[in-house]
Short mmCIF file of C-alpha atoms and ligand atoms in Angstrom, two decimals:
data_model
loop_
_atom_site.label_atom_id
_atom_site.label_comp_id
_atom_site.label_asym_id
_atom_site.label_seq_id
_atom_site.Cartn_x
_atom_site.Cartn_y
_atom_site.Cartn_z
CA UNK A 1 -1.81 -13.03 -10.67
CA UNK A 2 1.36 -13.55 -13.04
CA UNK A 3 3.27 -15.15 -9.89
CA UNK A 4 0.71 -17.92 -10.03
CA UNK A 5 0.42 -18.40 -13.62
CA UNK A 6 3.76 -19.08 -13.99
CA UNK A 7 4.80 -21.09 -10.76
CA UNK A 8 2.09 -23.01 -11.14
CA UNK A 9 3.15 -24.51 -14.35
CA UNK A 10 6.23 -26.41 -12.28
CA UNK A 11 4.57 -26.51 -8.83
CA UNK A 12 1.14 -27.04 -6.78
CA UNK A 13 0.45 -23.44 -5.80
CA UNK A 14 -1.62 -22.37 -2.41
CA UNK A 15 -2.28 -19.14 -1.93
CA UNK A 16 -2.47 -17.88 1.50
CA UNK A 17 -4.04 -14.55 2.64
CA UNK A 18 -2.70 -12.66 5.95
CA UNK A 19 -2.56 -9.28 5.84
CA UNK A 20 -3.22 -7.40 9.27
CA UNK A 21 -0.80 -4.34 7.59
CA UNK A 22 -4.02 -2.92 5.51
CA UNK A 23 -5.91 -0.11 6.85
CA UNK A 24 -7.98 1.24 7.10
CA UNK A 25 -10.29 -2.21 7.25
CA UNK A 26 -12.35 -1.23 4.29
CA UNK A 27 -9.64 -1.44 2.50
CA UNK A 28 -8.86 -4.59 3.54
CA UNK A 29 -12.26 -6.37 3.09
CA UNK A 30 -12.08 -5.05 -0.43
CA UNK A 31 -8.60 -6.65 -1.39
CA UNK A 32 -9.79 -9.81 0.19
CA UNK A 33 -13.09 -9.74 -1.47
CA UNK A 34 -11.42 -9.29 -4.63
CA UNK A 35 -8.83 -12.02 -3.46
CA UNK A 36 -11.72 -14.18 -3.05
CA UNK A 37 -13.74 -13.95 -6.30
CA UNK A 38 -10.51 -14.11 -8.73
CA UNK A 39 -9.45 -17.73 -6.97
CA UNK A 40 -12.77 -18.92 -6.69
CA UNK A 41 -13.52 -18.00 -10.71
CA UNK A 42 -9.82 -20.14 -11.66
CA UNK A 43 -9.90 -22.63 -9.25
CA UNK A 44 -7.09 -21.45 -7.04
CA UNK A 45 -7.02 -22.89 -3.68
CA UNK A 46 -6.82 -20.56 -0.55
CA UNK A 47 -5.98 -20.78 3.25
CA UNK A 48 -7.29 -17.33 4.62
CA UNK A 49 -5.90 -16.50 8.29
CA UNK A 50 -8.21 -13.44 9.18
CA UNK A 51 -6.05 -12.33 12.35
CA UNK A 52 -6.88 -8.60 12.66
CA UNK A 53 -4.55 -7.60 15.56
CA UNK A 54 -5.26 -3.55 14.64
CA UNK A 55 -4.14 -2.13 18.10
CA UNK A 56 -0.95 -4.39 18.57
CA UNK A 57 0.02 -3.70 14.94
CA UNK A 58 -0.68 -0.12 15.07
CA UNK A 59 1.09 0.71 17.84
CA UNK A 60 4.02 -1.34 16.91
CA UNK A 61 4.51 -0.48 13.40
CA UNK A 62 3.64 3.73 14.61
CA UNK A 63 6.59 3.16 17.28
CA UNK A 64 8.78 2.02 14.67
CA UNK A 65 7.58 4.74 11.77
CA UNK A 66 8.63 7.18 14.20
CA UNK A 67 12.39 6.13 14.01
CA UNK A 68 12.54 5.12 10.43
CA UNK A 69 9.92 3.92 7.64
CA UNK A 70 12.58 0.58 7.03
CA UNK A 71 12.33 -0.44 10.34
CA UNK A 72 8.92 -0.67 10.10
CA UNK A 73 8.37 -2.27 6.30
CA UNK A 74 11.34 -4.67 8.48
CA UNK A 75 8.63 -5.63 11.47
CA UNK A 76 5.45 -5.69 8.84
CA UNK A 77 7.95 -8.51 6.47
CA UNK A 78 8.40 -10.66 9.53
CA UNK A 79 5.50 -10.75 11.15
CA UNK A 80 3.79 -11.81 7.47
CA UNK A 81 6.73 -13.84 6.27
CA UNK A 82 6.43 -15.74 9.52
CA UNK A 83 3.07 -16.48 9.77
CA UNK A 84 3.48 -18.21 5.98
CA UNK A 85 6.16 -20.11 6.88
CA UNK A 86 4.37 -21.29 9.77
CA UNK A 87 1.76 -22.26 8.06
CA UNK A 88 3.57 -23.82 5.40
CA UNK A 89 5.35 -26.14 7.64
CA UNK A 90 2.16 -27.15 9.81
CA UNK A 91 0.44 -28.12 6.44
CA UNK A 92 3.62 -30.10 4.97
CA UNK A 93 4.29 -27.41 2.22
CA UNK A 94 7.77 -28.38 0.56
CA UNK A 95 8.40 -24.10 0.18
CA UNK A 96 6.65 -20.58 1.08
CA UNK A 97 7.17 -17.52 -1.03
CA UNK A 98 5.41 -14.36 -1.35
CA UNK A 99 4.05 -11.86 -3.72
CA UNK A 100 5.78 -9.23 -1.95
CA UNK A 101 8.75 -10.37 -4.33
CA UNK A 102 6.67 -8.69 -7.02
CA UNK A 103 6.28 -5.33 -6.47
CA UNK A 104 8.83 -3.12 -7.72
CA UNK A 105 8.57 -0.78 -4.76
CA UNK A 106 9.03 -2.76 -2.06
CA UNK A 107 12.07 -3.48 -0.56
CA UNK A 108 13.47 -6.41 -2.63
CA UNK A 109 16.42 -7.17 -1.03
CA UNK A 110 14.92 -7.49 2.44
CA UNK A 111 12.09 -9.28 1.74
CA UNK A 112 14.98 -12.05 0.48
CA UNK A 113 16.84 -11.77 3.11
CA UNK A 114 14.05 -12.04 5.82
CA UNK A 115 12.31 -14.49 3.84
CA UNK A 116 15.19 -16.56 3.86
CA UNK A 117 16.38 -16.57 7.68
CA UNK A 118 12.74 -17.27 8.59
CA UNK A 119 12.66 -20.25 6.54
CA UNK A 120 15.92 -21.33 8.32
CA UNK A 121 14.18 -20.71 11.80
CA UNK A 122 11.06 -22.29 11.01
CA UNK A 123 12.39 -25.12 8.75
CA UNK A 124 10.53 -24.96 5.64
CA UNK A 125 12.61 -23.09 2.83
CA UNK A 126 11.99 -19.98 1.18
CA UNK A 127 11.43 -19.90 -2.28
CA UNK A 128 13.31 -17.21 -3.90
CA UNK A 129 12.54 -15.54 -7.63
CA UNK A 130 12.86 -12.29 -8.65
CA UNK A 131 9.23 -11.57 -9.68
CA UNK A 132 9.53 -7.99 -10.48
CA UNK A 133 9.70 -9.61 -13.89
CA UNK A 134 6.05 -10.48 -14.27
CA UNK A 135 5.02 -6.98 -12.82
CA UNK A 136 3.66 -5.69 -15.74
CA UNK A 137 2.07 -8.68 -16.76
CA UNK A 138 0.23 -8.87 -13.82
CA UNK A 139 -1.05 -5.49 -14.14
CA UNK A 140 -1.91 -6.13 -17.47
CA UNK A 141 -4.05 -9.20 -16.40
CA UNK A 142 -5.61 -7.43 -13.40
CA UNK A 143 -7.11 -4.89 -15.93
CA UNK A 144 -8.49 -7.49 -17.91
CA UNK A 145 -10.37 -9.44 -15.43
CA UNK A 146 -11.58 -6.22 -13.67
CA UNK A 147 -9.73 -6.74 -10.59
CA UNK A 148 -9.52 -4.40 -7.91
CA UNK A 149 -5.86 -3.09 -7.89
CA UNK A 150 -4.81 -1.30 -4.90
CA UNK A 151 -3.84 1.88 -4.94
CA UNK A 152 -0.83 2.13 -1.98
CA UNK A 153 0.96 -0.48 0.05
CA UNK A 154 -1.47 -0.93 2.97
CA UNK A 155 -0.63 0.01 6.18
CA UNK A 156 -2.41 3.97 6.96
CA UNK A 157 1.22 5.22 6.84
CA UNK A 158 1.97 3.96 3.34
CA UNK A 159 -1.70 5.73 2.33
CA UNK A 160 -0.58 9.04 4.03
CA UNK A 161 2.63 9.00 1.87
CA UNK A 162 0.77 8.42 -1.59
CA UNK A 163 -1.96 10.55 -0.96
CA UNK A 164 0.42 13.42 0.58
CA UNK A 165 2.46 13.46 -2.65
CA UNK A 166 -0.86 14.34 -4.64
CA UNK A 167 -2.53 16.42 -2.04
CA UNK A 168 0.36 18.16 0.20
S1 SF4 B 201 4.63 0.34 3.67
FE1 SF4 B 201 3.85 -1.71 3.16
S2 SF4 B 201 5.50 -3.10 3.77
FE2 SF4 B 201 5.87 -1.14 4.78
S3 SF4 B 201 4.86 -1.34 6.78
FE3 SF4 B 201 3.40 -0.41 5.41
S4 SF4 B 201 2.21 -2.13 4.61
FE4 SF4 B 201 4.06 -2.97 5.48
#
């Protein structure tokens, strides 16, 4: 929410939803439900890809897991990262970023660096700030408007490990 709000005072924002990492897919109707009533109460304009590849991306990202929980966090960057800067470049976007750059759990650093090579390959560049910054605020604004804030990463793996730490 805070990413917006504050790019959009220097740029035309687009948000664009692709998420086939959240399990299980109750979860992930209610993050895009919520996705979907906060931009359509401001005004914020949308491209959704709905792709749901479950078995492909479960049994690459559980293949991965098993050797180390980077590797796969690597995979679950690219394949997202890609598919924005894809899209980006197909609809004549001048840059692609991602909210991903806001969290301060995820892997900062590699999100960058990924971001960045894709948007080499594809040839649309990635747009780089450290969001982190507005993490708070964006908390802060998700409580007001009584949006849905999720409670793990997404992928089943990333609910195990929050839940295990509670419940061992
Ligand atoms: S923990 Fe998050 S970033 Fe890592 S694989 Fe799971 S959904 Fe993707």
């Amino acid at each position: 929410m805070a990413p917006y709000r504050h790019l959009s005072e220097e740029h035309e924002v687009t948000v664009f939803w692709y998420n086939p990492n959240i399990q299980p897919y109750r979860e992930y109707l209610r993050r895009l439900k919520s996705l979907r009533e906060y931009t359509k109460n401001m005004g914020i304009p949308v491209i959704e890809d709905l792709s749901y590849p479950a078995e492909d991306w479960l049994m690459k990202a559980a293949m991965l897991s098993k050797k180390s929980n980077v590797l796969r966090c690597r995979f679950c960057y690219g394949d997202r990262l890609y598919r924005t800067a894809r899209v980006a470049k197909i609809n004549g976007f001048d840059a692609f970023s991602t909210t991903l750059l806001l969290a301060p759990y995820q892997k900062h650093e590699m999100v960058r660096e990924i971001g960045e090579k894709i948007g080499r390959r594809v040839g649309v560049p990635f747009y780089y700030e450290d969001m982190r910054k507005w993490f708070e605020e964006s908390e802060e604004m998700a409580r007001k408007a009584g949006v849905y804030r999720q409670g793990y990463c997404g992928c089943i793996f990333s609910e195990i490990d929050r839940y295990w730490r509670d419940n061992p």
